[in-house]
CSV table of C-alpha atoms and ligand atoms in Angstrom, one decimal:
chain,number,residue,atom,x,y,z
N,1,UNK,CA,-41.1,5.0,-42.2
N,2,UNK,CA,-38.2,4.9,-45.1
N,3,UNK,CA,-35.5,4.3,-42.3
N,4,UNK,CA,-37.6,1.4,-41.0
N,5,UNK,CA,-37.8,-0.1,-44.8
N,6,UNK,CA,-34.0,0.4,-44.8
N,7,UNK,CA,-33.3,-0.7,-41.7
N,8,UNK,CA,-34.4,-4.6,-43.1
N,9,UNK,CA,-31.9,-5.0,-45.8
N,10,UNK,CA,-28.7,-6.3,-45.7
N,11,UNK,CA,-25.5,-4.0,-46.0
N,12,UNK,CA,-22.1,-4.8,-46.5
N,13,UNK,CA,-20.1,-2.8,-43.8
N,14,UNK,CA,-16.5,-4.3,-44.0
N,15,UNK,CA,-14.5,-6.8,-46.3
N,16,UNK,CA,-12.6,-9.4,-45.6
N,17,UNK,CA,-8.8,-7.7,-45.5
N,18,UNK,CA,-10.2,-4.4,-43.7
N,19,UNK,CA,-10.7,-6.1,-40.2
N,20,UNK,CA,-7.3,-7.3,-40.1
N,21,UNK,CA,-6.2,-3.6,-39.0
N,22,UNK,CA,-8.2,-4.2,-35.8
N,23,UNK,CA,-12.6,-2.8,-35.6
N,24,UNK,CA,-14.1,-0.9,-38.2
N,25,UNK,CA,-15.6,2.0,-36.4
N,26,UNK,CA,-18.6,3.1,-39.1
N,27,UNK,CA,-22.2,3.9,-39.7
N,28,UNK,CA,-25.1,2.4,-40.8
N,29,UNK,CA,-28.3,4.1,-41.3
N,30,UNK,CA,-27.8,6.7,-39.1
N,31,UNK,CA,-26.7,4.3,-36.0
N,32,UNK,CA,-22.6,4.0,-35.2
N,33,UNK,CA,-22.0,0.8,-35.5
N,34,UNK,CA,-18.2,-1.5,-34.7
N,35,UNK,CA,-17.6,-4.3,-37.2
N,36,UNK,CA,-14.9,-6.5,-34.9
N,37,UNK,CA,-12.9,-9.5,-37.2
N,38,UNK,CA,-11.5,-11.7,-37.6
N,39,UNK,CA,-14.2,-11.7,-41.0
N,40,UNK,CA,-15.2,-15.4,-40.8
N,41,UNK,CA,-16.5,-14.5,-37.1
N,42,UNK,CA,-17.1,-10.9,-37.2
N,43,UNK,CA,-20.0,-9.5,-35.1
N,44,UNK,CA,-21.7,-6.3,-35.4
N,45,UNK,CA,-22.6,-3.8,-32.1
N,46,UNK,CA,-23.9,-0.4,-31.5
N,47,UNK,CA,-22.6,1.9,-28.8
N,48,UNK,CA,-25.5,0.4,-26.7
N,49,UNK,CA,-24.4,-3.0,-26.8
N,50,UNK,CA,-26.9,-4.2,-29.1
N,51,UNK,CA,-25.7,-7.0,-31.3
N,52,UNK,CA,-26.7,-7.6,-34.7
N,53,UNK,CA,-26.9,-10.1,-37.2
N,54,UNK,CA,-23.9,-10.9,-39.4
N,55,UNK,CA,-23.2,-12.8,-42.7
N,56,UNK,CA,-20.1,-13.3,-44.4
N,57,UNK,CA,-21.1,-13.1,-48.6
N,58,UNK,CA,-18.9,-12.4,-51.1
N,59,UNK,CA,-16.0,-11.1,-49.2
N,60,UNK,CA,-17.7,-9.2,-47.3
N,61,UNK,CA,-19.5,-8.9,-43.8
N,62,UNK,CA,-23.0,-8.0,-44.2
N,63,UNK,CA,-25.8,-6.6,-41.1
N,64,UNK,CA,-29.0,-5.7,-40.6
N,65,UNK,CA,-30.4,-3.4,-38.1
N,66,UNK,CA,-34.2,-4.8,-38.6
N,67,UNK,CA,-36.3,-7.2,-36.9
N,68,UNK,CA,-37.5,-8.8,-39.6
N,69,UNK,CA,-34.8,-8.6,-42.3
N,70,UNK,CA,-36.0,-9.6,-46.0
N,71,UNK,CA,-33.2,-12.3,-47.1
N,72,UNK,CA,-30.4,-11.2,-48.8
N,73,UNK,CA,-29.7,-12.0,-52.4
N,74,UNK,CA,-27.3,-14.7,-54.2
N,75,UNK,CA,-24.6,-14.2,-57.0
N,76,UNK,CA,-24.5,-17.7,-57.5
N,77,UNK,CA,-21.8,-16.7,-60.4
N,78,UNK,CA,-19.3,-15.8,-58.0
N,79,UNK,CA,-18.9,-19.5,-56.6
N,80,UNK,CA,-18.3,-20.8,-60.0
N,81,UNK,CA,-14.6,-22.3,-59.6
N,82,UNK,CA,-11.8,-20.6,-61.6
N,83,UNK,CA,-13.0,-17.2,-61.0
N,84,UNK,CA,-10.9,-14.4,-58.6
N,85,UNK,CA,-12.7,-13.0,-56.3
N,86,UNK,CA,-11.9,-9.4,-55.7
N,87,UNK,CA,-12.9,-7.1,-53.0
N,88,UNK,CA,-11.7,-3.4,-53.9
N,89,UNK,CA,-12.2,-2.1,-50.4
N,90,UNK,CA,-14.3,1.1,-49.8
N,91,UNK,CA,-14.9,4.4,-51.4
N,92,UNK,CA,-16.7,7.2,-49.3
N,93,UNK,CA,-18.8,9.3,-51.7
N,94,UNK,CA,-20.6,12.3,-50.5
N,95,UNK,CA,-24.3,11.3,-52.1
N,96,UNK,CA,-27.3,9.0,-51.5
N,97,UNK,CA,-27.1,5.9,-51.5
N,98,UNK,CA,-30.0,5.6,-54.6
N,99,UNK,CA,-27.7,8.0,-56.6
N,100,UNK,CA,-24.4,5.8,-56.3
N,101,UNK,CA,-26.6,2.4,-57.2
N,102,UNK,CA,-28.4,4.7,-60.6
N,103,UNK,CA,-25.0,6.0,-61.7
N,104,UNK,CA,-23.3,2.1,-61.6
N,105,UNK,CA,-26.6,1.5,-64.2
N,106,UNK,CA,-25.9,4.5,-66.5
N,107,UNK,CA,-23.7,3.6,-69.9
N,108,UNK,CA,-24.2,6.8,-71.2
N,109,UNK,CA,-21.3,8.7,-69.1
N,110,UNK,CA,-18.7,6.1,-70.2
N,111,UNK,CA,-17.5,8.2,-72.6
N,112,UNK,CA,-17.6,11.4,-71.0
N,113,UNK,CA,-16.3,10.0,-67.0
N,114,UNK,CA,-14.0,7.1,-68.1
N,115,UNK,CA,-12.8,8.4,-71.2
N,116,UNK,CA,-10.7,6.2,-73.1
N,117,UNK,CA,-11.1,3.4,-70.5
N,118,UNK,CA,-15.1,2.1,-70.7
N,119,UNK,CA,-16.1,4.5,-73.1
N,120,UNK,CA,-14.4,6.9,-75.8
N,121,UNK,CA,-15.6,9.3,-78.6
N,122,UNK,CA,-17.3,9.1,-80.9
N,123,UNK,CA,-18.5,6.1,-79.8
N,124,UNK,CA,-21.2,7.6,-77.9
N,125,UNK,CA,-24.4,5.8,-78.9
N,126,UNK,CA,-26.3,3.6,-76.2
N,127,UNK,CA,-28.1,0.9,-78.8
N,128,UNK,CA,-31.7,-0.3,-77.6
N,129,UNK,CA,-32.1,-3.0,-75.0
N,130,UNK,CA,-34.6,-4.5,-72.5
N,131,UNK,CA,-35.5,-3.5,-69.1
N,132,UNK,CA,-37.6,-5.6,-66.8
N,133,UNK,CA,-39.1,-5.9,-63.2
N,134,UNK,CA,-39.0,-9.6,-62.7
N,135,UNK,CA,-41.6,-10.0,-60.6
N,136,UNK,CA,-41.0,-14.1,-59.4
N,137,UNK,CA,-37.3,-12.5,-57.9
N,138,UNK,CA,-38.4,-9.0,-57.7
N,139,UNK,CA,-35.8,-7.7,-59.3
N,140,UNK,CA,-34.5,-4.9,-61.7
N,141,UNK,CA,-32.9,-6.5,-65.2
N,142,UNK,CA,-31.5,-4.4,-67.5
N,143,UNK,CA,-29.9,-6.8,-70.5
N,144,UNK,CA,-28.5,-6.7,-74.1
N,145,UNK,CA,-27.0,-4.0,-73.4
N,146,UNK,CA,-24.1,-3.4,-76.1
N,147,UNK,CA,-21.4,-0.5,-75.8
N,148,UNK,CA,-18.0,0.1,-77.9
N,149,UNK,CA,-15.1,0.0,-74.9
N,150,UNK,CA,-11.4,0.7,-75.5
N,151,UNK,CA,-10.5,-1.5,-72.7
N,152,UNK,CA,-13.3,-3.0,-71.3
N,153,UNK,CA,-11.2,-4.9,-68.0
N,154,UNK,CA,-7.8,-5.3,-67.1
N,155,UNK,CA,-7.2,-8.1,-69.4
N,156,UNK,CA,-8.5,-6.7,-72.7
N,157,UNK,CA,-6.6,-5.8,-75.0
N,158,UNK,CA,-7.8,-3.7,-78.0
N,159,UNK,CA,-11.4,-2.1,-78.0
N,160,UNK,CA,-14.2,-4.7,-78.2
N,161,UNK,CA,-18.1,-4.2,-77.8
N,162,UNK,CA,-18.9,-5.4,-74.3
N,163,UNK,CA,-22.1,-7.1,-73.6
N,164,UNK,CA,-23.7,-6.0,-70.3
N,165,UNK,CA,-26.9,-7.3,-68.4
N,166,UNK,CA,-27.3,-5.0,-65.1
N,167,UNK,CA,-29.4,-6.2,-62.4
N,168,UNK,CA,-30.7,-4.5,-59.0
N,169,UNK,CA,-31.5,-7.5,-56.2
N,170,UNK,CA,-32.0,-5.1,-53.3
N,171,UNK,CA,-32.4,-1.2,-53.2
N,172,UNK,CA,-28.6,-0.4,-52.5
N,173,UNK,CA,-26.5,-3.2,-54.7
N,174,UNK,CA,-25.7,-3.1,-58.0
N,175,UNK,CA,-24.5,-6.2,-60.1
N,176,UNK,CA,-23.3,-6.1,-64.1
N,177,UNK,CA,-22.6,-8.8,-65.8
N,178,UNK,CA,-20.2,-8.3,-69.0
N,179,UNK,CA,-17.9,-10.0,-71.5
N,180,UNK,CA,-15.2,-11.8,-70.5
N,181,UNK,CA,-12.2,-11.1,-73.0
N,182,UNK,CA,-10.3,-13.9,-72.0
N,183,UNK,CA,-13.4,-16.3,-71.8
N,184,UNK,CA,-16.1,-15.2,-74.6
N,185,UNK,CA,-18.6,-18.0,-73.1
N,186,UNK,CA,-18.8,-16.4,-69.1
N,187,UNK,CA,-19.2,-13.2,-68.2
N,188,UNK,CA,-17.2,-11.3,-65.5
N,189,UNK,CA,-19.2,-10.5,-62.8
N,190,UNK,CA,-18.9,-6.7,-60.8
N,191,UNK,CA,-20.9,-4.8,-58.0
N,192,UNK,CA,-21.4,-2.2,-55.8
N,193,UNK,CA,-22.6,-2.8,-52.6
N,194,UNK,CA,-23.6,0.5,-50.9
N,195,UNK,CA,-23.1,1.0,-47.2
N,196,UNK,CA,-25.9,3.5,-46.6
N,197,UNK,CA,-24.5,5.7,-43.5
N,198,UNK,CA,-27.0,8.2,-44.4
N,199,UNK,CA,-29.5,9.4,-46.6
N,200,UNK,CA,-27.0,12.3,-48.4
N,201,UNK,CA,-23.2,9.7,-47.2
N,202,UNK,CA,-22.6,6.4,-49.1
N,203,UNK,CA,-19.8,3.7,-47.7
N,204,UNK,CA,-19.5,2.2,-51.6
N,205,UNK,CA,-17.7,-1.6,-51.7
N,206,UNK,CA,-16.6,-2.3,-55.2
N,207,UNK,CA,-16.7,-6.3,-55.5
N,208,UNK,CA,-15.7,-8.6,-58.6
N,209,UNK,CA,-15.6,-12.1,-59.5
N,210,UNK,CA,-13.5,-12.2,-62.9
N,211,UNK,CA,-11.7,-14.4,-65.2
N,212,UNK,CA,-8.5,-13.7,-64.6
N,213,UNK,CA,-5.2,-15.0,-64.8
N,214,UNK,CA,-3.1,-12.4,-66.2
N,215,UNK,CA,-3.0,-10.0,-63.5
N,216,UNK,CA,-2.3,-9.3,-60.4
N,217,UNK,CA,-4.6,-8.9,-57.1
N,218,UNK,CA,-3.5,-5.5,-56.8
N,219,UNK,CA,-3.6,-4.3,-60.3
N,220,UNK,CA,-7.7,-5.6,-61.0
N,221,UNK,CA,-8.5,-4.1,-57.6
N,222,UNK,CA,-6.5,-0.9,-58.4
N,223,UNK,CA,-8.5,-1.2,-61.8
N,224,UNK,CA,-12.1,-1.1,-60.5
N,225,UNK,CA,-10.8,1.7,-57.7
N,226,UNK,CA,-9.8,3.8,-60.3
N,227,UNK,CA,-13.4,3.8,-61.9
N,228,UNK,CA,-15.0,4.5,-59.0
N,229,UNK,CA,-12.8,7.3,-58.3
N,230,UNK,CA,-13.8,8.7,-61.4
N,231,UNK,CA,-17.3,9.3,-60.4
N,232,UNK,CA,-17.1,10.2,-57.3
N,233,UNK,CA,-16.8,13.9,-58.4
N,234,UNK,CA,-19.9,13.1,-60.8
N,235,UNK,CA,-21.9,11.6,-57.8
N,236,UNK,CA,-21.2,14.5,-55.4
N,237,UNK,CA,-22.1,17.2,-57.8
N,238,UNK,CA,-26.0,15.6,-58.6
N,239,UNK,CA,-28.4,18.0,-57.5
N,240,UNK,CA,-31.2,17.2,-55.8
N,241,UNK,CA,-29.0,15.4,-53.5
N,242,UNK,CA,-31.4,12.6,-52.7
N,243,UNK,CA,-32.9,10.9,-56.1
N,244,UNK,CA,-36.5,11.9,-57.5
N,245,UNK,CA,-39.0,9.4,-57.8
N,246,UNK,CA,-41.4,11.1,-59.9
N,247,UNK,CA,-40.3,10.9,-63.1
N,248,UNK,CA,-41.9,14.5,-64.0
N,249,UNK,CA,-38.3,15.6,-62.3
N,250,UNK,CA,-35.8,14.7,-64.5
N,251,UNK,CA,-36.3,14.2,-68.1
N,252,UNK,CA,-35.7,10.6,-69.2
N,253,UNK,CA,-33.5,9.7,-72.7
N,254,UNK,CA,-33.3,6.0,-74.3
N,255,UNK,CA,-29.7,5.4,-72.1
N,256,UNK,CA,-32.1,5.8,-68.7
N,257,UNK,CA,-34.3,3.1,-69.4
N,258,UNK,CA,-32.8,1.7,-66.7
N,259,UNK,CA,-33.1,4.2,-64.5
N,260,UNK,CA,-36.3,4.6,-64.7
N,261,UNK,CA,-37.1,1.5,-63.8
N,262,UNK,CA,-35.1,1.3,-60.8
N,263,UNK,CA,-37.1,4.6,-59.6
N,264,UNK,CA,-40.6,3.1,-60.3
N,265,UNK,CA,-39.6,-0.3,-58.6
N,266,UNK,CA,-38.1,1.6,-55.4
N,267,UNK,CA,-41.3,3.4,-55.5
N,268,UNK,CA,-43.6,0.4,-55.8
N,269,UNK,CA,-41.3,-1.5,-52.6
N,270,UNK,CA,-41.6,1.7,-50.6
N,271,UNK,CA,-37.8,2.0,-50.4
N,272,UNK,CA,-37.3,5.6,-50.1
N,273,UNK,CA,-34.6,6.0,-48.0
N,274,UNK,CA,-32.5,8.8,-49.7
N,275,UNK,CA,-35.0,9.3,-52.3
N,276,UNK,CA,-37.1,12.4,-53.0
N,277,UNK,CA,-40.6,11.4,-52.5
N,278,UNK,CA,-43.7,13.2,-54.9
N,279,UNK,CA,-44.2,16.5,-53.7
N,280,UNK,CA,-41.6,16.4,-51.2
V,301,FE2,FE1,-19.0,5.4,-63.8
């Protein structure tokens, strides 16, 4: 049941610069797939010779193994002209796919994971903001959510409090919306989009759409990389493996607000593909 949910979402399983080496050879959901380029005309088979859907979004080639696939999102942000577009390639993280998405919505382990990069002591202290299931978009919003950085993005300088909003579209993406240092009126835009290849083995692709002029390709890619890197070790040590939905399993604190409503709305969609079900 959970694998047929998952199998009608979208999933990003290559970017644009990653098919230039020739096929991607992968999984998805449990099925080997081979993502063939060039990007801009990529298609999607299995070792049967089934072919599947592709779209090219964000940088990235997204597929579907599902007969009726629900649409995938926008990020109508990342279109806005003036912004660099950044695919930061792929991370393999030994952890379900659930768990990768909930730790990109946690502030609290700033501090303690990216030390002295999002987060540094004392400056511990997540401040109260709002968390919403929009119902019209179906949607998780988490926003007003204020934390002290030492150097929030590649292009900021001295510490500043960075303004996030976090938002869940679909059960395996991620997207945070932040301060800008160099423009205070936009807000940089980053996500995770998480290749499920099984319920315990997440394909993570790091995307952002920042103002940017400053630096390099390499360096703001390198940036994000290097974040994601840190939790990897983080990720792969969470036990239970798949993520609880009954929230009698972990204890929640102010900073997983968030958190708690991404469980309760995965719950409510059915979406339990690497989650711990009640009971189970
Ligand atoms: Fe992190």
């Amino acid at each position: 049941m959970s694998l047929e949910y998952a199998k009608n979402d979208w999933y990003a399983v290559a970017d644009i610069f990653c098919l230039r080496d020739g096929p991607r050879r992968t999984r998805l959901l449990e099925t080997d797939i081979t993502v063939t380029g060039p990007a801009e005309d990529a298609t999607v088979t299995d070792d049967q010779g089934n072919r599947y859907p592709v779209q090219l979004k964000f940088d990235h080639v997204w597929t579907t193994l599902g007969d009726s696939p629900r649409p995938l999102f926008d990020i109508p942000e990342g279109d806005e002209e003036g912004r660099r577009r950044v695919p930061c390639g792929v991370v393999r993280v030994n952890c379900s796919p659930l768990r990768a998405v909930e730790n990109f919505l946690d502030i609290a382990h700033f501090p303690f994971v990216h030390t002295d990069i999002l987060g540094s002591e004392p400056h511990t202290e997540v401040s109260p903001y709002k968390v919403a299931i929009r119902e019209e978009s179906d949607e998780v919003w988490a926003t007003q959510v204020k934390f002290f950085q030492p150097q929030a993005a590649k292009s900021a300088g001295d510490g500043i409090v960075t303004d996030y909003d976090y938002r869940v579209p679909a059960p395996t993406v991620a997207v945070l919306y932040k301060t800008c240092p160099p423009k205070p009126e936009a807000q940089d835009v980053i996500a995770i989009f998480v290749q499920p290849v099984s319920e315990t083995v997440s394909d993570v692709w790091p995307w952002m759409a920042l103002y940017d002029d400053a630096s390099t390709f390499s360096e703001m890619a390198q940036f994000q990389h290097e974040i994601f890197v840190q939790d990897r070790s983080i990720l792969e040590n969470q036990r239970p493996v798949k993520l609880p939905l009954d929230p009698k399993m972990e204890i929640p604190t102010r900073a997983d607000m968030t958190s708690v409503a991404y469980r309760r709305w995965l719950k409510k969609r059915g979406a339990f593909y690497g989650a711990l079900r009640d009971g189970a």
